PDB file of C-alpha atoms in Angstrom:
ATOM      1  CA  UNK A  14      24.188  39.258  26.635  1.00  0.00           C
ATOM      2  CA  UNK A  15      21.183  41.204  25.825  1.00  0.00           C
ATOM      3  CA  UNK A  16      19.300  42.933  28.691  1.00  0.00           C
ATOM      4  CA  UNK A  17      15.170  42.422  29.190  1.00  0.00           C
ATOM      5  CA  UNK A  18      13.423  44.223  32.242  1.00  0.00           C
ATOM      6  CA  UNK A  19      10.325  43.528  33.799  1.00  0.00           C
ATOM      7  CA  UNK A  20       8.147  45.752  36.002  1.00  0.00           C
ATOM      8  CA  UNK A  21       7.060  45.423  38.618  1.00  0.00           C
ATOM      9  CA  UNK A  22       9.251  42.823  40.092  1.00  0.00           C
ATOM     10  CA  UNK A  23       6.646  41.778  42.559  1.00  0.00           C
ATOM     11  CA  UNK A  24       3.019  42.739  43.437  1.00  0.00           C
ATOM     12  CA  UNK A  25       0.179  41.883  45.595  1.00  0.00           C
ATOM     13  CA  UNK A  26      -3.442  42.656  44.661  1.00  0.00           C
ATOM     14  CA  UNK A  27      -6.782  41.849  45.877  1.00  0.00           C
ATOM     15  CA  UNK A  28      -9.060  39.447  44.096  1.00  0.00           C
ATOM     16  CA  UNK A  29     -10.711  40.722  41.278  1.00  0.00           C
ATOM     17  CA  UNK A  30      -8.568  43.384  40.321  1.00  0.00           C
ATOM     18  CA  UNK A  31      -6.316  43.805  37.398  1.00  0.00           C
ATOM     19  CA  UNK A  32      -2.622  43.703  37.001  1.00  0.00           C
ATOM     20  CA  UNK A  33      -0.423  45.014  34.259  1.00  0.00           C
ATOM     21  CA  UNK A  34       3.396  43.614  33.870  1.00  0.00           C
ATOM     22  CA  UNK A  35       5.808  45.150  31.513  1.00  0.00           C
ATOM     23  CA  UNK A  36       8.450  43.584  29.646  1.00  0.00           C
ATOM     24  CA  UNK A  37      11.070  45.862  27.654  1.00  0.00           C
ATOM     25  CA  UNK A  38      13.904  44.674  25.801  1.00  0.00           C
ATOM     26  CA  UNK A  39      16.456  47.397  26.521  1.00  0.00           C
ATOM     27  CA  UNK A  40      19.226  47.120  23.862  1.00  0.00           C
ATOM     28  CA  UNK A  41      17.675  45.195  20.975  1.00  0.00           C
ATOM     29  CA  UNK A  42      14.304  45.346  19.219  1.00  0.00           C
ATOM     30  CA  UNK A  43      12.293  42.356  19.517  1.00  0.00           C
ATOM     31  CA  UNK A  44       9.506  41.628  17.113  1.00  0.00           C
ATOM     32  CA  UNK A  45       8.815  38.591  19.059  1.00  0.00           C
ATOM     33  CA  UNK A  46       8.298  38.212  23.020  1.00  0.00           C
ATOM     34  CA  UNK A  47       7.227  35.400  25.073  1.00  0.00           C
ATOM     35  CA  UNK A  48       5.276  35.396  28.241  1.00  0.00           C
ATOM     36  CA  UNK A  49       5.905  32.109  30.736  1.00  0.00           C
ATOM     37  CA  UNK A  50       4.526  31.119  33.783  1.00  0.00           C
ATOM     38  CA  UNK A  51       6.522  29.140  36.372  1.00  0.00           C
ATOM     39  CA  UNK A  52       5.311  27.257  39.323  1.00  0.00           C
ATOM     40  CA  UNK A  53       7.832  26.485  42.112  1.00  0.00           C
ATOM     41  CA  UNK A  54      10.157  23.573  41.363  1.00  0.00           C
ATOM     42  CA  UNK A  55       8.875  23.246  37.796  1.00  0.00           C
ATOM     43  CA  UNK A  56      10.235  24.583  34.590  1.00  0.00           C
ATOM     44  CA  UNK A  57       8.653  27.235  32.326  1.00  0.00           C
ATOM     45  CA  UNK A  58       5.192  26.955  30.760  1.00  0.00           C
ATOM     46  CA  UNK A  59       4.608  29.201  27.863  1.00  0.00           C
ATOM     47  CA  UNK A  60       1.536  30.912  27.884  1.00  0.00           C
ATOM     48  CA  UNK A  61       1.565  33.089  24.891  1.00  0.00           C
ATOM     49  CA  UNK A  62       3.496  34.356  22.121  1.00  0.00           C
ATOM     50  CA  UNK A  63       3.448  38.358  21.327  1.00  0.00           C
ATOM     51  CA  UNK A  64       4.376  39.621  17.944  1.00  0.00           C
ATOM     52  CA  UNK A  65       4.709  43.357  17.536  1.00  0.00           C
ATOM     53  CA  UNK A  66       1.783  45.268  15.735  1.00  0.00           C
ATOM     54  CA  UNK A  67      -0.348  41.663  15.646  1.00  0.00           C
ATOM     55  CA  UNK A  68      -2.553  39.579  17.901  1.00  0.00           C
ATOM     56  CA  UNK A  69      -0.864  37.329  20.549  1.00  0.00           C
ATOM     57  CA  UNK A  70      -0.997  33.564  20.041  1.00  0.00           C
ATOM     58  CA  UNK A  71      -2.115  31.766  23.050  1.00  0.00           C
ATOM     59  CA  UNK A  72      -1.161  28.293  23.993  1.00  0.00           C
ATOM     60  CA  UNK A  73      -3.742  25.613  24.533  1.00  0.00           C
ATOM     61  CA  UNK A  74      -5.700  26.007  27.783  1.00  0.00           C
ATOM     62  CA  UNK A  75      -4.454  29.793  28.331  1.00  0.00           C
ATOM     63  CA  UNK A  76      -7.661  32.094  28.666  1.00  0.00           C
ATOM     64  CA  UNK A  77      -6.913  34.854  26.156  1.00  0.00           C
ATOM     65  CA  UNK A  78      -9.676  37.146  27.715  1.00  0.00           C
ATOM     66  CA  UNK A  79      -7.744  36.580  31.191  1.00  0.00           C
ATOM     67  CA  UNK A  80      -4.327  37.299  30.124  1.00  0.00           C
ATOM     68  CA  UNK A  81      -4.322  40.377  27.926  1.00  0.00           C
ATOM     69  CA  UNK A  82      -1.152  40.753  26.006  1.00  0.00           C
ATOM     70  CA  UNK A  83      -0.166  43.911  24.091  1.00  0.00           C
ATOM     71  CA  UNK A  84       3.172  44.176  21.909  1.00  0.00           C
ATOM     72  CA  UNK A  85       2.728  47.762  20.967  1.00  0.00           C
ATOM     73  CA  UNK A  86       6.410  48.312  19.966  1.00  0.00           C
ATOM     74  CA  UNK A  87       9.598  46.396  19.296  1.00  0.00           C
ATOM     75  CA  UNK A  88      10.744  47.131  22.470  1.00  0.00           C
ATOM     76  CA  UNK A  89       7.567  46.622  24.881  1.00  0.00           C
ATOM     77  CA  UNK A  90       5.228  43.818  25.747  1.00  0.00           C
ATOM     78  CA  UNK A  91       2.497  43.976  28.384  1.00  0.00           C
ATOM     79  CA  UNK A  92       0.914  41.193  30.003  1.00  0.00           C
ATOM     80  CA  UNK A  93      -2.330  42.264  31.783  1.00  0.00           C
ATOM     81  CA  UNK A  94      -4.035  39.797  34.340  1.00  0.00           C
ATOM     82  CA  UNK A  95      -7.610  40.556  34.506  1.00  0.00           C
ATOM     83  CA  UNK A  96      -9.957  39.818  37.204  1.00  0.00           C
ATOM     84  CA  UNK A  97      -7.171  38.091  39.086  1.00  0.00           C
ATOM     85  CA  UNK A  98      -8.046  35.259  41.437  1.00  0.00           C
ATOM     86  CA  UNK A  99      -5.826  33.443  43.956  1.00  0.00           C
ATOM     87  CA  UNK A 100      -5.025  30.815  41.722  1.00  0.00           C
ATOM     88  CA  UNK A 101      -3.373  33.096  39.292  1.00  0.00           C
ATOM     89  CA  UNK A 102      -0.767  33.921  41.835  1.00  0.00           C
ATOM     90  CA  UNK A 103       2.489  32.900  40.286  1.00  0.00           C
ATOM     91  CA  UNK A 104       6.007  33.686  38.825  1.00  0.00           C
ATOM     92  CA  UNK A 105       5.444  35.404  35.465  1.00  0.00           C
ATOM     93  CA  UNK A 106       8.553  35.655  33.330  1.00  0.00           C
ATOM     94  CA  UNK A 107       8.732  37.310  29.724  1.00  0.00           C
ATOM     95  CA  UNK A 108      11.420  36.943  27.109  1.00  0.00           C
ATOM     96  CA  UNK A 109      12.629  38.748  24.080  1.00  0.00           C
ATOM     97  CA  UNK A 110      13.600  36.741  20.770  1.00  0.00           C
ATOM     98  CA  UNK A 111      16.760  37.625  19.474  1.00  0.00           C
ATOM     99  CA  UNK A 112      16.778  36.412  15.519  1.00  0.00           C
ATOM    100  CA  UNK A 113      18.899  37.710  12.971  1.00  0.00           C
ATOM    101  CA  UNK A 114      18.187  34.935  10.606  1.00  0.00           C
ATOM    102  CA  UNK A 115      20.446  32.032   9.894  1.00  0.00           C
ATOM    103  CA  UNK A 116      22.488  30.975  12.823  1.00  0.00           C
ATOM    104  CA  UNK A 117      21.122  33.250  15.535  1.00  0.00           C
ATOM    105  CA  UNK A 118      17.724  32.553  17.054  1.00  0.00           C
ATOM    106  CA  UNK A 119      17.546  32.493  20.912  1.00  0.00           C
ATOM    107  CA  UNK A 120      15.677  34.088  23.807  1.00  0.00           C
ATOM    108  CA  UNK A 121      16.711  36.606  26.622  1.00  0.00           C
ATOM    109  CA  UNK A 122      14.549  36.381  29.888  1.00  0.00           C
ATOM    110  CA  UNK A 123      13.416  39.300  31.830  1.00  0.00           C
ATOM    111  CA  UNK A 124      13.980  38.906  35.959  1.00  0.00           C
ATOM    112  CA  UNK A 125      10.373  37.861  36.482  1.00  0.00           C
ATOM    113  CA  UNK A 126       7.303  39.193  38.155  1.00  0.00           C
ATOM    114  CA  UNK A 127       5.857  37.417  41.252  1.00  0.00           C
ATOM    115  CA  UNK A 128       2.208  37.989  41.622  1.00  0.00           C
ATOM    116  CA  UNK A 129       0.139  37.166  44.767  1.00  0.00           C
ATOM    117  CA  UNK A 130      -3.588  37.719  44.788  1.00  0.00           C
ATOM    118  CA  UNK A 131      -5.194  37.777  47.857  1.00  0.00           C
TER     119      UNK A 131
ATOM    120  CA  UNK B   9       7.680  10.489  25.916  1.00  0.00           C
ATOM    121  CA  UNK B  10       8.774  14.056  26.332  1.00  0.00           C
ATOM    122  CA  UNK B  11      10.523  15.988  23.302  1.00  0.00           C
ATOM    123  CA  UNK B  12      13.417  17.063  25.776  1.00  0.00           C
ATOM    124  CA  UNK B  13      14.611  14.891  28.686  1.00  0.00           C
ATOM    125  CA  UNK B  14      16.713  16.295  31.470  1.00  0.00           C
ATOM    126  CA  UNK B  15      17.509  14.831  34.834  1.00  0.00           C
ATOM    127  CA  UNK B  16      15.927  16.947  37.504  1.00  0.00           C
ATOM    128  CA  UNK B  17      18.723  15.848  40.041  1.00  0.00           C
ATOM    129  CA  UNK B  18      19.232  17.130  42.508  1.00  0.00           C
ATOM    130  CA  UNK B  19      22.946  17.080  41.963  1.00  0.00           C
ATOM    131  CA  UNK B  20      25.345  17.998  44.896  1.00  0.00           C
ATOM    132  CA  UNK B  21      29.129  18.403  44.208  1.00  0.00           C
ATOM    133  CA  UNK B  22      32.093  19.667  46.127  1.00  0.00           C
ATOM    134  CA  UNK B  23      33.618  22.999  45.363  1.00  0.00           C
ATOM    135  CA  UNK B  24      36.147  22.632  42.379  1.00  0.00           C
ATOM    136  CA  UNK B  25      34.484  19.472  40.891  1.00  0.00           C
ATOM    137  CA  UNK B  26      33.663  19.111  37.181  1.00  0.00           C
ATOM    138  CA  UNK B  27      30.001  19.127  36.737  1.00  0.00           C
ATOM    139  CA  UNK B  28      28.526  17.634  33.819  1.00  0.00           C
ATOM    140  CA  UNK B  29      24.616  18.293  32.718  1.00  0.00           C
ATOM    141  CA  UNK B  30      22.967  16.532  30.051  1.00  0.00           C
ATOM    142  CA  UNK B  31      19.703  16.666  27.993  1.00  0.00           C
ATOM    143  CA  UNK B  32      18.529  14.287  25.228  1.00  0.00           C
ATOM    144  CA  UNK B  33      15.965  15.053  22.812  1.00  0.00           C
ATOM    145  CA  UNK B  34      13.851  13.299  19.942  1.00  0.00           C
ATOM    146  CA  UNK B  35      12.935  15.970  17.540  1.00  0.00           C
ATOM    147  CA  UNK B  36      15.936  15.807  14.821  1.00  0.00           C
ATOM    148  CA  UNK B  37      14.846  19.200  13.418  1.00  0.00           C
ATOM    149  CA  UNK B  38      15.914  21.008  16.675  1.00  0.00           C
ATOM    150  CA  UNK B  39      19.270  23.094  15.598  1.00  0.00           C
ATOM    151  CA  UNK B  40      19.330  25.904  18.126  1.00  0.00           C
ATOM    152  CA  UNK B  41      20.637  24.810  21.283  1.00  0.00           C
ATOM    153  CA  UNK B  42      20.739  26.800  24.726  1.00  0.00           C
ATOM    154  CA  UNK B  43      21.647  26.338  28.253  1.00  0.00           C
ATOM    155  CA  UNK B  44      20.247  28.832  30.703  1.00  0.00           C
ATOM    156  CA  UNK B  45      21.008  29.027  34.622  1.00  0.00           C
ATOM    157  CA  UNK B  46      18.183  30.050  37.021  1.00  0.00           C
ATOM    158  CA  UNK B  47      18.705  31.262  40.437  1.00  0.00           C
ATOM    159  CA  UNK B  48      15.781  31.188  42.696  1.00  0.00           C
ATOM    160  CA  UNK B  49      13.091  33.592  42.221  1.00  0.00           C
ATOM    161  CA  UNK B  50      14.977  34.920  39.416  1.00  0.00           C
ATOM    162  CA  UNK B  51      14.535  34.807  35.469  1.00  0.00           C
ATOM    163  CA  UNK B  52      16.595  32.308  33.392  1.00  0.00           C
ATOM    164  CA  UNK B  53      19.957  33.614  32.392  1.00  0.00           C
ATOM    165  CA  UNK B  54      21.325  32.507  28.912  1.00  0.00           C
ATOM    166  CA  UNK B  55      24.686  30.821  29.372  1.00  0.00           C
ATOM    167  CA  UNK B  56      25.597  29.261  26.230  1.00  0.00           C
ATOM    168  CA  UNK B  57      24.070  29.280  22.776  1.00  0.00           C
ATOM    169  CA  UNK B  58      24.913  26.670  19.924  1.00  0.00           C
ATOM    170  CA  UNK B  59      23.915  26.274  16.511  1.00  0.00           C
ATOM    171  CA  UNK B  60      23.657  23.013  15.109  1.00  0.00           C
ATOM    172  CA  UNK B  61      26.532  20.483  16.221  1.00  0.00           C
ATOM    173  CA  UNK B  62      29.765  20.951  18.029  1.00  0.00           C
ATOM    174  CA  UNK B  63      31.595  22.587  21.035  1.00  0.00           C
ATOM    175  CA  UNK B  64      31.750  25.947  22.425  1.00  0.00           C
ATOM    176  CA  UNK B  65      33.965  27.191  25.315  1.00  0.00           C
ATOM    177  CA  UNK B  66      33.121  30.441  27.473  1.00  0.00           C
ATOM    178  CA  UNK B  67      35.439  30.413  30.644  1.00  0.00           C
ATOM    179  CA  UNK B  68      34.541  27.607  32.829  1.00  0.00           C
ATOM    180  CA  UNK B  69      31.624  26.515  30.833  1.00  0.00           C
ATOM    181  CA  UNK B  70      31.554  24.201  27.661  1.00  0.00           C
ATOM    182  CA  UNK B  71      28.614  23.434  25.720  1.00  0.00           C
ATOM    183  CA  UNK B  72      28.540  20.375  23.387  1.00  0.00           C
ATOM    184  CA  UNK B  73      25.936  19.149  20.855  1.00  0.00           C
ATOM    185  CA  UNK B  74      25.840  15.750  19.158  1.00  0.00           C
ATOM    186  CA  UNK B  75      22.877  15.724  16.965  1.00  0.00           C
ATOM    187  CA  UNK B  76      23.591  12.371  15.529  1.00  0.00           C
ATOM    188  CA  UNK B  77      22.884  11.041  19.116  1.00  0.00           C
ATOM    189  CA  UNK B  78      20.399  13.752  19.814  1.00  0.00           C
ATOM    190  CA  UNK B  79      22.323  14.684  23.170  1.00  0.00           C
ATOM    191  CA  UNK B  80      23.615  17.740  24.430  1.00  0.00           C
ATOM    192  CA  UNK B  81      25.911  18.622  27.522  1.00  0.00           C
ATOM    193  CA  UNK B  82      26.979  21.413  29.424  1.00  0.00           C
ATOM    194  CA  UNK B  83      30.377  21.145  31.518  1.00  0.00           C
ATOM    195  CA  UNK B  84      31.257  23.348  34.445  1.00  0.00           C
ATOM    196  CA  UNK B  85      35.007  23.217  35.374  1.00  0.00           C
ATOM    197  CA  UNK B  86      36.099  24.340  38.950  1.00  0.00           C
ATOM    198  CA  UNK B  87      32.805  24.459  40.077  1.00  0.00           C
ATOM    199  CA  UNK B  88      31.929  27.312  42.787  1.00  0.00           C
ATOM    200  CA  UNK B  89      29.202  27.800  45.364  1.00  0.00           C
ATOM    201  CA  UNK B  90      27.978  30.546  43.001  1.00  0.00           C
ATOM    202  CA  UNK B  91      27.203  27.977  40.277  1.00  0.00           C
ATOM    203  CA  UNK B  92      24.237  26.621  42.763  1.00  0.00           C
ATOM    204  CA  UNK B  93      21.386  27.002  40.752  1.00  0.00           C
ATOM    205  CA  UNK B  94      18.926  25.284  38.403  1.00  0.00           C
ATOM    206  CA  UNK B  95      20.173  24.598  34.916  1.00  0.00           C
ATOM    207  CA  UNK B  96      17.713  24.534  31.980  1.00  0.00           C
ATOM    208  CA  UNK B  97      18.368  23.116  28.642  1.00  0.00           C
ATOM    209  CA  UNK B  98      16.384  24.581  25.858  1.00  0.00           C
ATOM    210  CA  UNK B  99      16.216  24.162  22.094  1.00  0.00           C
ATOM    211  CA  UNK B 100      14.192  24.969  18.967  1.00  0.00           C
ATOM    212  CA  UNK B 101      13.555  24.149  15.495  1.00  0.00           C
ATOM    213  CA  UNK B 102      13.454  27.689  14.366  1.00  0.00           C
ATOM    214  CA  UNK B 103      10.268  30.120  14.591  1.00  0.00           C
ATOM    215  CA  UNK B 104      11.226  31.147  17.927  1.00  0.00           C
ATOM    216  CA  UNK B 105       9.436  28.416  20.211  1.00  0.00           C
ATOM    217  CA  UNK B 106      11.657  27.012  22.600  1.00  0.00           C
ATOM    218  CA  UNK B 107      11.037  23.537  24.204  1.00  0.00           C
ATOM    219  CA  UNK B 108      12.755  23.240  27.699  1.00  0.00           C
ATOM    220  CA  UNK B 109      14.110  20.401  29.876  1.00  0.00           C
ATOM    221  CA  UNK B 110      12.771  19.860  33.275  1.00  0.00           C
ATOM    222  CA  UNK B 111      15.961  21.797  34.857  1.00  0.00           C
ATOM    223  CA  UNK B 112      18.557  20.296  36.997  1.00  0.00           C
ATOM    224  CA  UNK B 113      19.037  21.450  40.457  1.00  0.00           C
ATOM    225  CA  UNK B 114      22.891  21.745  41.094  1.00  0.00           C
ATOM    226  CA  UNK B 115      24.310  22.261  44.643  1.00  0.00           C
ATOM    227  CA  UNK B 116      28.089  23.370  45.022  1.00  0.00           C
ATOM    228  CA  UNK B 117      29.158  22.674  48.448  1.00  0.00           C
ATOM    229  CA  UNK B 118      31.962  24.728  49.721  1.00  0.00           C
TER     230      UNK B 118
END
């Protein structure tokens, strides 16, 4: 299957600082990437849809000024958590959409980034 | 009622058993169906992908989609301790956005 990388895999930061997470599609071009958040023992919660060259679309309840998303190329999307607070501590996962039209429309996920805000 | 229902388990089986995981859904527009495996503290890994109805086999894994019943299944034959993980069903009507089940936690005991 396709490979999606995320960096960093884990990060600890102080409250009030900003953290950037990178998501790269290594072996295919993804016009659309997605950012998820996952709490322990729960399923994935979609935060936003990132489209190359345009503004991200945020799900209801997700603060777009707090979670800045940039999809500058067909292989890279970034999520910046601004002015992080302890409640932002979570597991953040990105995915890249593999869509060739017709019968193929799926997502490949990155390994995730564990964010801890002190 | 959730769009996708999946028994959260946990499900515990002995090594070598056949495992059956299932999801039901309510949206008849869904046509892209996936099963993901997620190990603790890792991102989901795509196991099986099916478009529309039918069966698909890959090694010890078989995915089935019955659109008439709005029901999908994943079978794991000869289960191994390394199969212990959370299994997520996911589906889409197109447009890329996935709807996930709650995930089933599977434990395969040696």
